[in-house]
Coordinates of C-alpha atoms in Angstrom, one line a residue:
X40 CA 76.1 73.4 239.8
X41 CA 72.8 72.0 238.1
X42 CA 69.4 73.3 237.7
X43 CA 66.7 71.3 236.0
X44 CA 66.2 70.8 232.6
X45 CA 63.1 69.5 230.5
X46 CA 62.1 65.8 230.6
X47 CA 63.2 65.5 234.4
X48 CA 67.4 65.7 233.3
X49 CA 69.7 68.0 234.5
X50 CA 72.0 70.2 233.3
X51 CA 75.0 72.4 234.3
X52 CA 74.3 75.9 235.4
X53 CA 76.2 78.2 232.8
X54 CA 77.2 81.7 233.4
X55 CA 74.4 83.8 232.3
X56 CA 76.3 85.1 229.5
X57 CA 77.5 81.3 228.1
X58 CA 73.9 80.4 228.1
X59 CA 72.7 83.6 226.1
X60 CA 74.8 82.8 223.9
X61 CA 74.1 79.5 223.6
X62 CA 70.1 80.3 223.2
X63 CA 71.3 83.0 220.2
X64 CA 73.4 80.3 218.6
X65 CA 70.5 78.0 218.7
X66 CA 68.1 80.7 217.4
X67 CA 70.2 81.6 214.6
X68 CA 70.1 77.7 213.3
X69 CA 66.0 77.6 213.8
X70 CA 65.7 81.2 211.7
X71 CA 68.3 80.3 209.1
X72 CA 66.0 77.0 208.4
X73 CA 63.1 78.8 208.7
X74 CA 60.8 81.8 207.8
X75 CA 61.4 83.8 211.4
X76 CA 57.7 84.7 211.6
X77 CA 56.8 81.2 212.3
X78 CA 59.4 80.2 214.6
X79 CA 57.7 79.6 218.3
X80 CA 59.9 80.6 221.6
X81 CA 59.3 76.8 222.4
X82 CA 60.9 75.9 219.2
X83 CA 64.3 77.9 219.8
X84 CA 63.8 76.4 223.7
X85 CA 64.0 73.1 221.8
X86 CA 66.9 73.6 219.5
X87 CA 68.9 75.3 223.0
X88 CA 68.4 72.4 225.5
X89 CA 66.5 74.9 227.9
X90 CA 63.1 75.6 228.7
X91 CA 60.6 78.2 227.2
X92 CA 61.0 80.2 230.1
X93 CA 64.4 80.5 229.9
X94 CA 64.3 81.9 226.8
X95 CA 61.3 84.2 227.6
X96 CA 63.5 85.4 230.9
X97 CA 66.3 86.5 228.4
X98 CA 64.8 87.8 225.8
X99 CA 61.4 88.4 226.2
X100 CA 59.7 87.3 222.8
X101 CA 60.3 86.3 219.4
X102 CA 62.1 90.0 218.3
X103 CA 64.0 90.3 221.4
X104 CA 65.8 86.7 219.8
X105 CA 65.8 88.1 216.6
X106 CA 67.3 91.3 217.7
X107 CA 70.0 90.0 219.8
X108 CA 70.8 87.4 216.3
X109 CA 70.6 90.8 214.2
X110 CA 72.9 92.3 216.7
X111 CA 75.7 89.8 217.4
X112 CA 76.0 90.2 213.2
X113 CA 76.1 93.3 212.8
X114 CA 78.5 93.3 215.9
X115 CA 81.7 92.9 214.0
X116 CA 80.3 95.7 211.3
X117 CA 80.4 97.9 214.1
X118 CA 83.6 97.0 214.9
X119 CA 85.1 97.7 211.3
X120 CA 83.6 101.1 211.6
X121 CA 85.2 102.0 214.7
X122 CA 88.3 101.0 213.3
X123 CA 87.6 102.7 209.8
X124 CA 86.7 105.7 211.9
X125 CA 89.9 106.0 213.9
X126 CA 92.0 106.5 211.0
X127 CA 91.8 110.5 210.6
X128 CA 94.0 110.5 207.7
X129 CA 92.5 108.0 205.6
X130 CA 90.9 109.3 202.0
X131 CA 86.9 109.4 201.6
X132 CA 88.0 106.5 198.9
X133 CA 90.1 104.7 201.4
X134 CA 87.1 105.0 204.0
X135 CA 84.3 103.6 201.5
X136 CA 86.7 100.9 200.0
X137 CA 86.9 99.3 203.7
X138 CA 83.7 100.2 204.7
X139 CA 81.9 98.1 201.7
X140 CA 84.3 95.1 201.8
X141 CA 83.4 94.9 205.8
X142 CA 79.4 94.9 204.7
X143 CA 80.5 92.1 201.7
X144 CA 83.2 90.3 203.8
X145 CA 81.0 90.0 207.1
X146 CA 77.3 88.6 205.0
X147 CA 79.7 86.5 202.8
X148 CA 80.5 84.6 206.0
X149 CA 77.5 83.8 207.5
X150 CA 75.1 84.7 204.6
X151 CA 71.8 82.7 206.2
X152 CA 72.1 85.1 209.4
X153 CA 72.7 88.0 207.2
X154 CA 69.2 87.8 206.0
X155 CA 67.7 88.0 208.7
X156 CA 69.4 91.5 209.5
X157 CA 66.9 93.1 207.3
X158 CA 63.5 91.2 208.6
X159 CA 61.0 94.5 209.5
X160 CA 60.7 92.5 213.4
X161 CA 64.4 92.8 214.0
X162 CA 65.4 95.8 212.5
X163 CA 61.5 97.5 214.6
X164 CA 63.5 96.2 217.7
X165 CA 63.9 99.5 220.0
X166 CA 68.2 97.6 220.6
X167 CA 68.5 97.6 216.9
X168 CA 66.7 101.2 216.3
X169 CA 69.5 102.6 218.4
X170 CA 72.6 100.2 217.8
X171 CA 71.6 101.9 213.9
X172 CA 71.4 105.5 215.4
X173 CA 75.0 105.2 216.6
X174 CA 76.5 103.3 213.9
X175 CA 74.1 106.4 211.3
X176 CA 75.8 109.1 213.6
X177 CA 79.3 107.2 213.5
X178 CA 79.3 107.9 209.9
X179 CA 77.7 110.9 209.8
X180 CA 81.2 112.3 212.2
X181 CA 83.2 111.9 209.3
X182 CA 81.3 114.4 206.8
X183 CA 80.6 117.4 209.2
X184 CA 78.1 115.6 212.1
X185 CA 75.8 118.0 211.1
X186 CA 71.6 117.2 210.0
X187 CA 72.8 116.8 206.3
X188 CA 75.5 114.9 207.2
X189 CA 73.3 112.8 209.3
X190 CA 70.9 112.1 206.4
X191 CA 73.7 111.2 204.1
X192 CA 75.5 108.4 206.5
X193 CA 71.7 106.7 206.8
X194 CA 71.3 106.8 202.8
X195 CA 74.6 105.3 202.4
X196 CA 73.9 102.4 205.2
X197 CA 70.6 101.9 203.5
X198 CA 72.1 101.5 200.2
X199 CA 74.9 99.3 201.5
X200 CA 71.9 96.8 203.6
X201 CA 70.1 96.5 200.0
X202 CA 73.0 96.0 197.7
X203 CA 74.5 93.9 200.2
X204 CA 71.4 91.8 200.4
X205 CA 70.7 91.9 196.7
X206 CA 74.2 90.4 196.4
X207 CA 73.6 87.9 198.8
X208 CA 70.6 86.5 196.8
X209 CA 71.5 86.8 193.5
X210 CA 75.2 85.6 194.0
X211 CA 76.2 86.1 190.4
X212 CA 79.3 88.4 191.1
X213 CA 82.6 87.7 193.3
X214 CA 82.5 89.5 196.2
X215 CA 85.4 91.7 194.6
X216 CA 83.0 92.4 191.7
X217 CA 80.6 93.3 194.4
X218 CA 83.1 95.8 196.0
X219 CA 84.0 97.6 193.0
X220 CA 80.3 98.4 192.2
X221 CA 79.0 99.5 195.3
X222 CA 81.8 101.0 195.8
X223 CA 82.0 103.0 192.6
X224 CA 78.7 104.0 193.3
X225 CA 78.7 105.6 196.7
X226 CA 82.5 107.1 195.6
X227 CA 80.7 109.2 192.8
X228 CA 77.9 110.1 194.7
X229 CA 79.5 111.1 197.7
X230 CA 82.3 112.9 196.1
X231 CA 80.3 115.2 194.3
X232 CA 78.0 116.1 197.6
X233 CA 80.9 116.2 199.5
X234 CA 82.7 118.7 197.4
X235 CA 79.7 120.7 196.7
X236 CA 78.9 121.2 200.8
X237 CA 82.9 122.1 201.6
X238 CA 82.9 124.7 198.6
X239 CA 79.2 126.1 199.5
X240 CA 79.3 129.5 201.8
X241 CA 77.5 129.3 204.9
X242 CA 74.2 131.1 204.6
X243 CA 73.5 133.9 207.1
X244 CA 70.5 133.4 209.5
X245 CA 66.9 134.7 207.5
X246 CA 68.7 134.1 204.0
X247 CA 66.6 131.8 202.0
X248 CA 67.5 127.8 201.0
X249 CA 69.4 127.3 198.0

């Protein structure tokens, strides 16, 4: 089938799903050239062969794009978590180890869309508020699931999103550099408040805060 296209042409209809992708993959060229805030929904249009409306129809505005580019990145970070997250048996070292080198190993390869992970209208996005909640309480399973637990896993993914992204700009380590710091760093952190919350009693109800 066709449907028409700007300047009087045609083009093929896609599945709705081909052509999302298509407009996503042509937003992610125009942001990585470009400071995001000034990219226009007619200039993403442009760069996907389709109209403004099209565009618009799928995404709504400007941070709906940049949300759906934010979230087919962080897609396969996900994915490494899940997979992180189904080994039981794995070590708290063994856990952080894969966890940073999916962060370093997923921004090393596309490093102009990584930047855009952290831009305050994609990361405001109400899709990327919650695809963080899940990936914050993911985390947060492994050491308990409980409120402190919860506020450990979203200071450890907001240390990884600024190391990772100092990395990215800087650039003057190797990526295995990289992991051995970061690492290092939450490893010695985390064992210490780990240890310190398994060995503490549990307080009664009315006993003060230690």
């Amino acid at each position: 089938m066709t449907e028409p296209a700007r300047g009087g042409r045609t083009r093929t209809r896609l599945d709705p799903e081909i052509r999302r992708e298509q407009i996503v993959d042509a937003a992610e060229r125009v942001f990585t050239l470009r400071d995001p805030s000034e990219v226009t929904l007619e200039e993403i249009a442009e760069q996907a062969g389709v109209s403004r409306a099209l565009v618009h129809n799928y995404f709504g505005d400007r941070s709906g794009v940049l949300a759906a580019v934010h979230l087919r990145c962080t897609l396969q970070l996900d994915e490494a978590l899940r997979s992180i997250s189904s080994d039981p048996d794995g070590t708290l070292d063994e856990h952080l180890v894969a966890l940073v080198d999916a962060y370093l190993r997923i921004a090393a390869a596309k490093p102009a869309a990584w930047k855009l992970v952290g831009t305050p209208e994609a990361t405001l996005h109400p899709l990327v508020v919650e695809a963080r909640r899940r990936r914050c309480e993911r985390l947060a399973d492994w050491w308990g699931g409980d409120a402190a637990a919860r506020l450990l896993a979203r200071s450890v993914l907001g240390c990884l999103d600024a190391a990772v992204a100092a990395w990215l700009e800087q650039r003057d380590l190797s990526r295995g550099q990289a992991l051995e710091v970061i690492h290092g760093l939450l490893l010695r952190g985390l064992a210490g408040i780990l240890t310190q919350r398994s060995a503490r009693p549990a307080r009664a109800v009315g006993d003060p805060p230690r």
